[in-house]
Tab-separated table of C-alpha atoms in Angstrom:
chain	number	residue	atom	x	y	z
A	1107	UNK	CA	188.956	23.951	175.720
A	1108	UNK	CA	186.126	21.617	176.241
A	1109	UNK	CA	185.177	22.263	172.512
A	1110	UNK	CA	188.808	21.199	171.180
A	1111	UNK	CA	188.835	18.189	173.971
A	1112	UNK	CA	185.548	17.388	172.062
A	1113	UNK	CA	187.027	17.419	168.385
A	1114	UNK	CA	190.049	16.064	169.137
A	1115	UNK	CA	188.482	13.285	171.537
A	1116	UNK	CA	190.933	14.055	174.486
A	1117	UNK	CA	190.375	15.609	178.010
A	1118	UNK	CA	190.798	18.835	178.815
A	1119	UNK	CA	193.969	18.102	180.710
A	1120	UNK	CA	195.446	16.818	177.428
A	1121	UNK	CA	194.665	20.075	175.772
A	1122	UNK	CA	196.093	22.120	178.417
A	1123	UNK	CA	199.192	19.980	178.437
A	1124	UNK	CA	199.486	19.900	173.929
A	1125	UNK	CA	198.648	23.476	173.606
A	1126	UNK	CA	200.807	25.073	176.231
A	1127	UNK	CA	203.813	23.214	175.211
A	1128	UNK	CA	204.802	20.648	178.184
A	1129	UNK	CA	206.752	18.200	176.221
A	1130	UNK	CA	207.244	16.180	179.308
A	1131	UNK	CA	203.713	14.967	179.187
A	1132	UNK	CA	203.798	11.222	177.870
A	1133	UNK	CA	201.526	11.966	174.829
A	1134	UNK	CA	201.867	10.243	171.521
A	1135	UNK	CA	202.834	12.455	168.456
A	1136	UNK	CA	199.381	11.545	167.137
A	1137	UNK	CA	197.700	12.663	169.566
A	1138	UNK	CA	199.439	16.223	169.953
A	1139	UNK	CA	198.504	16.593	166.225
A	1140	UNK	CA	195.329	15.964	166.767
A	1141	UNK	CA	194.665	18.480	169.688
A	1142	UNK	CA	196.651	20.574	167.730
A	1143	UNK	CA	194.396	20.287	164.184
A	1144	UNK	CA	190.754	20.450	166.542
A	1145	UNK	CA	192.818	23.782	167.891
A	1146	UNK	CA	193.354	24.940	164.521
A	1147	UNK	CA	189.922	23.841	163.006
A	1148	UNK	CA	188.135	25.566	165.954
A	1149	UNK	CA	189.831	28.867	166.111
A	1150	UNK	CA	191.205	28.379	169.721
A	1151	UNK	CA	194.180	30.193	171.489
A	1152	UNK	CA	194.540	29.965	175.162
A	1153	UNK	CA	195.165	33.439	176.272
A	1154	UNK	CA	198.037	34.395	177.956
A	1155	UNK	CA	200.474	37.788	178.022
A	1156	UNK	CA	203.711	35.576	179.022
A	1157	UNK	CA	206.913	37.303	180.184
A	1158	UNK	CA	207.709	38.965	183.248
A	1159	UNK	CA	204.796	39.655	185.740
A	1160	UNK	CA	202.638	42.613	185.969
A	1161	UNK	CA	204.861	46.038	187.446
A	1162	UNK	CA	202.324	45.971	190.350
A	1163	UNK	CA	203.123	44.710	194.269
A	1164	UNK	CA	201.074	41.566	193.711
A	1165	UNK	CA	202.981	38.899	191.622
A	1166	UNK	CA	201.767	35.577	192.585
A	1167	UNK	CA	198.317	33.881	193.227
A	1168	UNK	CA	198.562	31.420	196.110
A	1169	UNK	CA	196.794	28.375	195.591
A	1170	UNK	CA	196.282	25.762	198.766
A	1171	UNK	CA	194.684	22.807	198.612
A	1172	UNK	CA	194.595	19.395	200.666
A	1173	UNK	CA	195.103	16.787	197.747
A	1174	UNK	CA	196.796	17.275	194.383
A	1175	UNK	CA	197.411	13.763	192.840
A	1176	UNK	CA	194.897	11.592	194.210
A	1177	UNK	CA	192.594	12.581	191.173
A	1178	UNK	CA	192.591	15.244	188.842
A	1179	UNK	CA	190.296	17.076	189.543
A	1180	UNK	CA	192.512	19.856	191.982
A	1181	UNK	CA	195.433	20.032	189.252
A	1182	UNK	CA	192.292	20.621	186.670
A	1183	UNK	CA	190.914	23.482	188.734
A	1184	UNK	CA	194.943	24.319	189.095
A	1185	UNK	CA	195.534	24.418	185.057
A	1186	UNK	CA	192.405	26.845	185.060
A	1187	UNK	CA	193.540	29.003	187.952
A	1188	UNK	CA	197.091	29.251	186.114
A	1189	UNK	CA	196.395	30.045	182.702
A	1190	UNK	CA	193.793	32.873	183.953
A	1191	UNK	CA	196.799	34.234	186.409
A	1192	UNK	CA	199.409	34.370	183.834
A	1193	UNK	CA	197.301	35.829	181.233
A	1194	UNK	CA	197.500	38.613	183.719
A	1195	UNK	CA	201.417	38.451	184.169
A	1196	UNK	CA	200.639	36.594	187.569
A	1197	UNK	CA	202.241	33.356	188.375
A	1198	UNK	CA	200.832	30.589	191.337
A	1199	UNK	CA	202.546	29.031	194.524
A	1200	UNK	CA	201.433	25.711	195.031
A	1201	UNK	CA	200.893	23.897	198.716
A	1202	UNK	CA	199.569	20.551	199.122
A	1203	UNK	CA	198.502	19.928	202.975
A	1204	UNK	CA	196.876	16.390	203.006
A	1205	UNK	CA	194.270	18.222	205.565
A	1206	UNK	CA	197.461	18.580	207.939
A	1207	UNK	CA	196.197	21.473	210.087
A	1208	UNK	CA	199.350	22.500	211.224
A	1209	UNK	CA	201.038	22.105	207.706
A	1210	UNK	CA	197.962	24.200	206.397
A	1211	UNK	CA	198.330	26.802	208.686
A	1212	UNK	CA	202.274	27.084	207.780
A	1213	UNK	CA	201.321	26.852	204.458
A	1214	UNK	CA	198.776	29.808	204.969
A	1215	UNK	CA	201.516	32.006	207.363
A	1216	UNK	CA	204.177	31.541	204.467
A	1217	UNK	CA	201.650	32.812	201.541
A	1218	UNK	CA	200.480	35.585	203.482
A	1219	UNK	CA	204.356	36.905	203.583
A	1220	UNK	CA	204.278	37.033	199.533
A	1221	UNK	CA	203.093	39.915	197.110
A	1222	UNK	CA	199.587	38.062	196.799
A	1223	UNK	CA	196.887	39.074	194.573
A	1224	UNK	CA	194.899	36.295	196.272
A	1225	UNK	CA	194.344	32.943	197.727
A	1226	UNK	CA	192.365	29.890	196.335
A	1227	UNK	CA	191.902	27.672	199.160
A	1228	UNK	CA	190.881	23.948	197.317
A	1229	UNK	CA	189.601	20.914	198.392
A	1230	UNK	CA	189.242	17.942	196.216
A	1231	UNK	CA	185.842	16.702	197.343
A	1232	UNK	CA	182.943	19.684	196.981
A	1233	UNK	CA	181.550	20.024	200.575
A	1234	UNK	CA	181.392	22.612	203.571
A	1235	UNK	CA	184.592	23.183	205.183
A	1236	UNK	CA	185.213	25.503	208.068
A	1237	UNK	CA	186.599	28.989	207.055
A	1238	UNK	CA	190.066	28.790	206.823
A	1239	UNK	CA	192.254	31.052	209.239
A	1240	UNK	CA	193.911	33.836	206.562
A	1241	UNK	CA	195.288	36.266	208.304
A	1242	UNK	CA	196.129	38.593	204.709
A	1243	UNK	CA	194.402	41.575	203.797
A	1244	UNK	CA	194.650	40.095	200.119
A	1245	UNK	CA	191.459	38.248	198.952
A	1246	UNK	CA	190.327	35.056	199.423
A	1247	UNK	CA	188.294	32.314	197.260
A	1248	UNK	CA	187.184	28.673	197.814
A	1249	UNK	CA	187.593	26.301	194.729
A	1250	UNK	CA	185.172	23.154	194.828
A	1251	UNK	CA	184.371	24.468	198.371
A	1252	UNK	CA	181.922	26.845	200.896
A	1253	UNK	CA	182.326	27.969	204.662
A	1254	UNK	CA	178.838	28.485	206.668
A	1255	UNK	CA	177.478	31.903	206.233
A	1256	UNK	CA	179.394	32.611	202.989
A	1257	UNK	CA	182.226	33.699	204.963
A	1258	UNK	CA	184.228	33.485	201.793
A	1259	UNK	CA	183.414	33.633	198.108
A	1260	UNK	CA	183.506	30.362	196.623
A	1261	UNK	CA	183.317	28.584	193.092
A	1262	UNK	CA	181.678	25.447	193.122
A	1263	UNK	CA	180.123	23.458	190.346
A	1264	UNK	CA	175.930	23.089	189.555
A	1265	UNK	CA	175.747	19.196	190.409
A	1266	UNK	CA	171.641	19.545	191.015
A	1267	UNK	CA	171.869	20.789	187.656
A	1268	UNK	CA	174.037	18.533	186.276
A	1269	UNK	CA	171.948	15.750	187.986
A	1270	UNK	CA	168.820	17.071	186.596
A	1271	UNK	CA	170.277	17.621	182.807
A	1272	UNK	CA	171.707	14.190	182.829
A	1273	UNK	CA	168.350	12.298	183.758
A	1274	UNK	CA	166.587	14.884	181.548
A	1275	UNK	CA	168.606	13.839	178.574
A	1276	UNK	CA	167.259	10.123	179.283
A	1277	UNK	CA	164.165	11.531	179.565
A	1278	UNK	CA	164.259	12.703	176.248
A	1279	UNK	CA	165.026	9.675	174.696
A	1280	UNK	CA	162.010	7.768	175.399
A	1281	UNK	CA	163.074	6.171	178.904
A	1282	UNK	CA	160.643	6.232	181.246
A	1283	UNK	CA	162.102	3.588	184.352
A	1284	UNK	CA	165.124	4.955	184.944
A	1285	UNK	CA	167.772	3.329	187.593
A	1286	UNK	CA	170.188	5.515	189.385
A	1287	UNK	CA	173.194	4.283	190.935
A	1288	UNK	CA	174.795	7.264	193.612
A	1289	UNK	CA	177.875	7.446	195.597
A	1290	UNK	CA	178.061	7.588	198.985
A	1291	UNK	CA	175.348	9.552	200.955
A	1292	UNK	CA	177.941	11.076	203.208
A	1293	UNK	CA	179.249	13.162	200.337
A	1294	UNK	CA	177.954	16.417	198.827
A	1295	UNK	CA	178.206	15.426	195.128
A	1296	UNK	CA	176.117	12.327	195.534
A	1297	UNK	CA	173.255	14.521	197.924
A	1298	UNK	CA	173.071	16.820	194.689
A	1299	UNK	CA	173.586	14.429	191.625
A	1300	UNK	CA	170.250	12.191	193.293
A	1301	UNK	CA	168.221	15.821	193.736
A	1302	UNK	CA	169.059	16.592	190.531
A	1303	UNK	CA	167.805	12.984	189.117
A	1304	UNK	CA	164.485	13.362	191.736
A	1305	UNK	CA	163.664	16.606	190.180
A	1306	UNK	CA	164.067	15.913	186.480
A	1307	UNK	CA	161.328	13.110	186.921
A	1308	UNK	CA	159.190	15.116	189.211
A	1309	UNK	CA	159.238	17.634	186.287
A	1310	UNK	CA	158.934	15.167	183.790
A	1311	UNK	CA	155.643	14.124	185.977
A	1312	UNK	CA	157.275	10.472	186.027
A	1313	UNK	CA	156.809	8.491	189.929
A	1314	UNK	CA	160.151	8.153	192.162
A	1315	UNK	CA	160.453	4.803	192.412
A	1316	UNK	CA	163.016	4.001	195.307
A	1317	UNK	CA	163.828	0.050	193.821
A	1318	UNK	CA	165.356	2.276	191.084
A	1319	UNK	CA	168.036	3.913	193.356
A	1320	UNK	CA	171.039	1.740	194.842
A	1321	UNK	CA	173.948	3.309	196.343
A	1322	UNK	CA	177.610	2.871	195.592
A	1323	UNK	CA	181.047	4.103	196.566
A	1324	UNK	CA	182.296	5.437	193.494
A	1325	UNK	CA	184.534	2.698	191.935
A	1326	UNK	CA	184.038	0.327	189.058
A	1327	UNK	CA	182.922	-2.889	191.538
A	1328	UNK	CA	180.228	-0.947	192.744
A	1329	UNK	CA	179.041	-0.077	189.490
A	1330	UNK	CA	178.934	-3.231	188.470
A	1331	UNK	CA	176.927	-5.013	191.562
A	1332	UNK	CA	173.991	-2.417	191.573
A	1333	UNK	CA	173.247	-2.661	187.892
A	1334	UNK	CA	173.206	-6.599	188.462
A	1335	UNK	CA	170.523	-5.887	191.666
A	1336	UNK	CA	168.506	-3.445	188.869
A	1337	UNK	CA	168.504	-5.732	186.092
A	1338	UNK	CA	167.223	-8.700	188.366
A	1339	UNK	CA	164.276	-6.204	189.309
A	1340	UNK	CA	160.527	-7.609	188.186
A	1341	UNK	CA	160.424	-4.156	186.158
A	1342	UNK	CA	164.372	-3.840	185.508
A	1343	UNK	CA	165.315	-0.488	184.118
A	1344	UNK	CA	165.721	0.629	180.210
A	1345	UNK	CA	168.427	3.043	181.500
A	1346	UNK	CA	170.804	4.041	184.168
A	1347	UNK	CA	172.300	6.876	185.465
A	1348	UNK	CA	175.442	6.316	187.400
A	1349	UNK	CA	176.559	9.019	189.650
A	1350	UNK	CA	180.397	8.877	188.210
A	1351	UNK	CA	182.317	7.786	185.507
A	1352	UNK	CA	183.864	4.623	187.300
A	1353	UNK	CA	180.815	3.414	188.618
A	1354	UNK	CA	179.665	3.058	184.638
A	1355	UNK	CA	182.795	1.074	183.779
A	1356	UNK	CA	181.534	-1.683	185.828
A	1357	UNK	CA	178.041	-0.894	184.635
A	1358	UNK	CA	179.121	-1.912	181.049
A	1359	UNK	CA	180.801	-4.567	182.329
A	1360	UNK	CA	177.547	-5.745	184.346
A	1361	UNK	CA	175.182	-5.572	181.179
A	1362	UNK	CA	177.651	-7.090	178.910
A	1363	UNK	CA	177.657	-10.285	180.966
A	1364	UNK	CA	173.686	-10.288	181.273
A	1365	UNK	CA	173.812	-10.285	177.177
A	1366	UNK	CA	172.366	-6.685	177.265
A	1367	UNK	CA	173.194	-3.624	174.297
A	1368	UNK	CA	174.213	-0.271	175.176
A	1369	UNK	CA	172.460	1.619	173.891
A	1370	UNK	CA	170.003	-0.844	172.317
A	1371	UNK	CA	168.651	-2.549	174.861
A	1372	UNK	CA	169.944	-0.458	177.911
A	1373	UNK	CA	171.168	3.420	177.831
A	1374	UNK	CA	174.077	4.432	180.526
A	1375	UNK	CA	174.541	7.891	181.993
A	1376	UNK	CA	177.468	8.636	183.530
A	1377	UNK	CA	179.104	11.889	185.693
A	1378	UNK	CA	182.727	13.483	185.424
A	1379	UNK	CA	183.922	12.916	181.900
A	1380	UNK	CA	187.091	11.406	183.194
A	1381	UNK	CA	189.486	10.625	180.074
A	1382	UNK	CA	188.318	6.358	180.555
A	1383	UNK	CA	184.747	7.733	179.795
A	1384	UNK	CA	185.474	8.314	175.598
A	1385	UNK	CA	187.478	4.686	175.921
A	1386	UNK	CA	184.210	2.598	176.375
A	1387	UNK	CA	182.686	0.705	173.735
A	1388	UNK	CA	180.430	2.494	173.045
A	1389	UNK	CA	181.971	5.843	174.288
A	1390	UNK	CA	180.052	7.119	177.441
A	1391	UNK	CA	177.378	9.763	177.123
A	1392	UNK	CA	178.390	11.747	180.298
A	1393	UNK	CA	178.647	15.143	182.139
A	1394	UNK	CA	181.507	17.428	182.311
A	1395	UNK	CA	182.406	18.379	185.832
A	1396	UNK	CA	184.061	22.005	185.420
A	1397	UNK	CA	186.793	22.215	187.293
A	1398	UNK	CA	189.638	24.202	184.750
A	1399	UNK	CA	186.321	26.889	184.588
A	1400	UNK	CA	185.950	26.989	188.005
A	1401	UNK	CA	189.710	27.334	188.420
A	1402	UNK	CA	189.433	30.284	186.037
A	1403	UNK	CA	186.633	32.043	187.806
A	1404	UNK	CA	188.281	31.761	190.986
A	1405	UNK	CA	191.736	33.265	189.484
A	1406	UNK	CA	189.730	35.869	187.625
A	1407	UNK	CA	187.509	36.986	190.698
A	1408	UNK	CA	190.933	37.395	193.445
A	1409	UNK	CA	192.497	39.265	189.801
A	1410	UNK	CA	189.044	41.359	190.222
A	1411	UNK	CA	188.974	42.265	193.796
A	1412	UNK	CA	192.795	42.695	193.868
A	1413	UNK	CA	191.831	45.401	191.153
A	1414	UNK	CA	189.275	47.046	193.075
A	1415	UNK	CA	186.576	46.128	190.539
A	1416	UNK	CA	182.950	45.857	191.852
A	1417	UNK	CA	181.666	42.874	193.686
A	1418	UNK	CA	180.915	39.496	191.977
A	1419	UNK	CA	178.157	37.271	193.541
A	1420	UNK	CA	179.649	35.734	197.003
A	1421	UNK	CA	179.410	31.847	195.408
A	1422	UNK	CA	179.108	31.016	191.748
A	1423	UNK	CA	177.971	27.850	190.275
A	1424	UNK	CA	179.434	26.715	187.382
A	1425	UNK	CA	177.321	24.524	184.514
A	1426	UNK	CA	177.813	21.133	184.271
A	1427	UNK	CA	177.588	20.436	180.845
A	1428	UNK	CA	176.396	17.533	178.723
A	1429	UNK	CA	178.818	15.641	176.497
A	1430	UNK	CA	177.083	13.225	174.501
A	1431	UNK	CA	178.514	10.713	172.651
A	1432	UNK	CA	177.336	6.906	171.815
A	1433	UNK	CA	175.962	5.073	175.519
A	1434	UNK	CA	172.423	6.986	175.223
C-alpha cells in the first residue's frame, strides 16, 4: 500500500478507501483512477477471503481505543487491523472511550462477552500506559502502546530509527549544521525522534550543537517561529529536521518569507507523511509513520495466538520508512 500511495501520490488511507470500494469517501473520479492505475501498474491486491466468517467460535477482533477522529492515525492502525482480520473471515468491534475509565472498562466487560479472537487495546499517542484490566482468556495486544514489564505484547513503531534515518538522509546530502525542531518533551515520539537525530550525528562524528535544537508543540505556528529563531542564528542552519509534518508547513512558510529556497538554499525534513506533506511546494521529503502495518501485525499476532501458533517477540517495532520526494 505504501508503494501504490507512492505512485499514485495519495495516502495510504486513500488507497484503503479506492481499493476496497467505499464509495462514500469524497474522492474525485481522478483520483480513484489514479490509485486504481498505480494498483494495476504495481501488481497490488489487498488480500482478503470476504464472505461469511471463519466456522470457528471466534468471529470478531475487538479493537478499543481512546481517540478515533482526532487524527488519523488510530483509524490508520484500524484499516490495517481490519483488512488483516477479514482476510481471515474475522470482522472488528469498534469502541472509542475518550480515556473514560469507566466507559473503558464497560467497553472491555462487553468485548469480553463476544466470540473474540483478540483484543487491540489503542491509544493515539505512542507512550506507556498502565495494563489494561481484561478479564478474557482471549489474547491481548497494544497498538501504538506498552505496559511496564511487557505485561502485554505490543506493536509500536521504530521512531529512534526513524529519527536517526531522517537526519541520516541529510547527512547524506552534504549538510553538516543541521537544526531540529521537536515536539513537546513530555511526549514519547518527540524523546525518540531527538535520540534518533543525536545519534545519526554522533555516528556521522558531527558535534551536538544544542542552538540547533528548539522545541515545538506540533502545529504549523510552532514550526514556523523556531525556524525564524534558527535562521537568525550567527551560524544558521543549511537544513532542518522538524519532528512532524505540521511543524514543516510553517517551516516553509518561515523560509519563504526570509527569501530562502527549499531545497536550494535550505533542505526540510519532516515526520508522519500526513496527506498535506505531498501538497507543499516543493513536496516534503518525510517519514512514514506505520500505523496500517502496525495495525496488521497486531491483527495477525491475536489471529496467531488465537491459533495456537508459537510465540512472536513480546513488542515489535515497526520501520519507519523514508519517503523522499523534492524538500531535500
Amino acid at each position: 500500500m505504501i508503494d501504490v500511495a507512492a505512485e499514485a501520490r495519495v495516502s495510504q488511507t486513500t488507497v484503503s478507501l479506492v481499493l476496497n470500494h467505499a464509495d462514500g469517501a469524497r474522492l474525485s473520479p481522478e483520483t480513484r483512477q489514479r490509485v486504481i492505475k498505480a494498483a494495476a501498474k504495481l501488481g497490488y491486491q489487498p488480500v482478503r477471503r470476504g464472505g461469511a466468517p471463519a466456522a470457528s467460535a471466534a468471529t470478531t477482533i475487538g479493537f478499543v481505543c481512546d481517540e478515533l477522529s482526532t487524527d488519523p492515525w488510530t483509524a490508520i492502525g484500524l484499516d490495517g487491523v481490519r483488512e488483516k482480520a477479514w482476510s481471515h473471515g474475522l470482522t472488528v468491534t469498534v469502541m472509542a472511550t475518550r480515556g473514560d475509565a469507566d466507559m473503558e472498562a464497560a467497553a472491555l466487560a462487553q468485548l469480553a462477552a463476544l466470540p473474540l479472537a483478540g483484543l487491540v487495546y489503542a491509544t493515539i499517542n505512542t507512550r506507556l500506559i498502565d495494563a489494561p484490566a481484561w478479564a478474557s482468556p482471549a489474547p491481548l495486544v497494544l497498538l501504538n502502546c506498552h505496559a511496564a514489564g511487557g505485561a502485554f505484547a505490543s506493536v509500536v513503531p521504530g521512531e529512534v530509527a526513524g529519527g536517526h534515518a531522517a537526519t541520516d538522509v541529510l547527512i547524506r546530502a552534504g549538510h553538516r549544521r543541521i537544526g531540529y525542531i521537536n515536539g513537546e518533551a513530555s511526549m514519547e515520539a518527540a524523546r525518540h525522534r531527538l535520540r534518533g537525530y543525536r545519534q545519526a550525528l554522533a555516528t556521522a562524528d558531527l558535534p551536538f550543537d544544542p542552538d540547533l535544537v528548539r522545541e515545538g508543540n506540533w502545529e504549523p505556528l510552532s514550526g514556523y517561529e523556531a525556524t525564524r529563531a534558527l535562521m537568525a542564528l550567527a551560524h544558521p542552519p543549511t537544513a532542518i529536521f522538524c519532528a512532524n509534518d505540521l511543524m514543516a508547513v510553517g517551516c516553509y512558510e518561515a523560509l519563504r518569507e526570509l527569501g530562502l529556497r527549499i531545497p536550494d538554499d535550505v533542505a526540510v525534513m519532516g515526520y508522519d507523511d500526513r496527506e498535506i506533506a505531498q501538497h507543499l511546494h516543493p513536496p516534503l521529503t518525510t517519514v512514514l509513520l506505520p500505523h496500517f502495518e502496525m495495525g496488521s501485525i497486531a491483527a495477525e499476532w491475536l489471529i496467531d495466538a488465537a491459533a495456537g501458533s508459537p510465540a512472536r517477540p513480546r513488542q515489535v517495532k515497526v520501520e519507519c520508512p523514508i519517503v523522499m520526494r523534492k524538500s531535500v
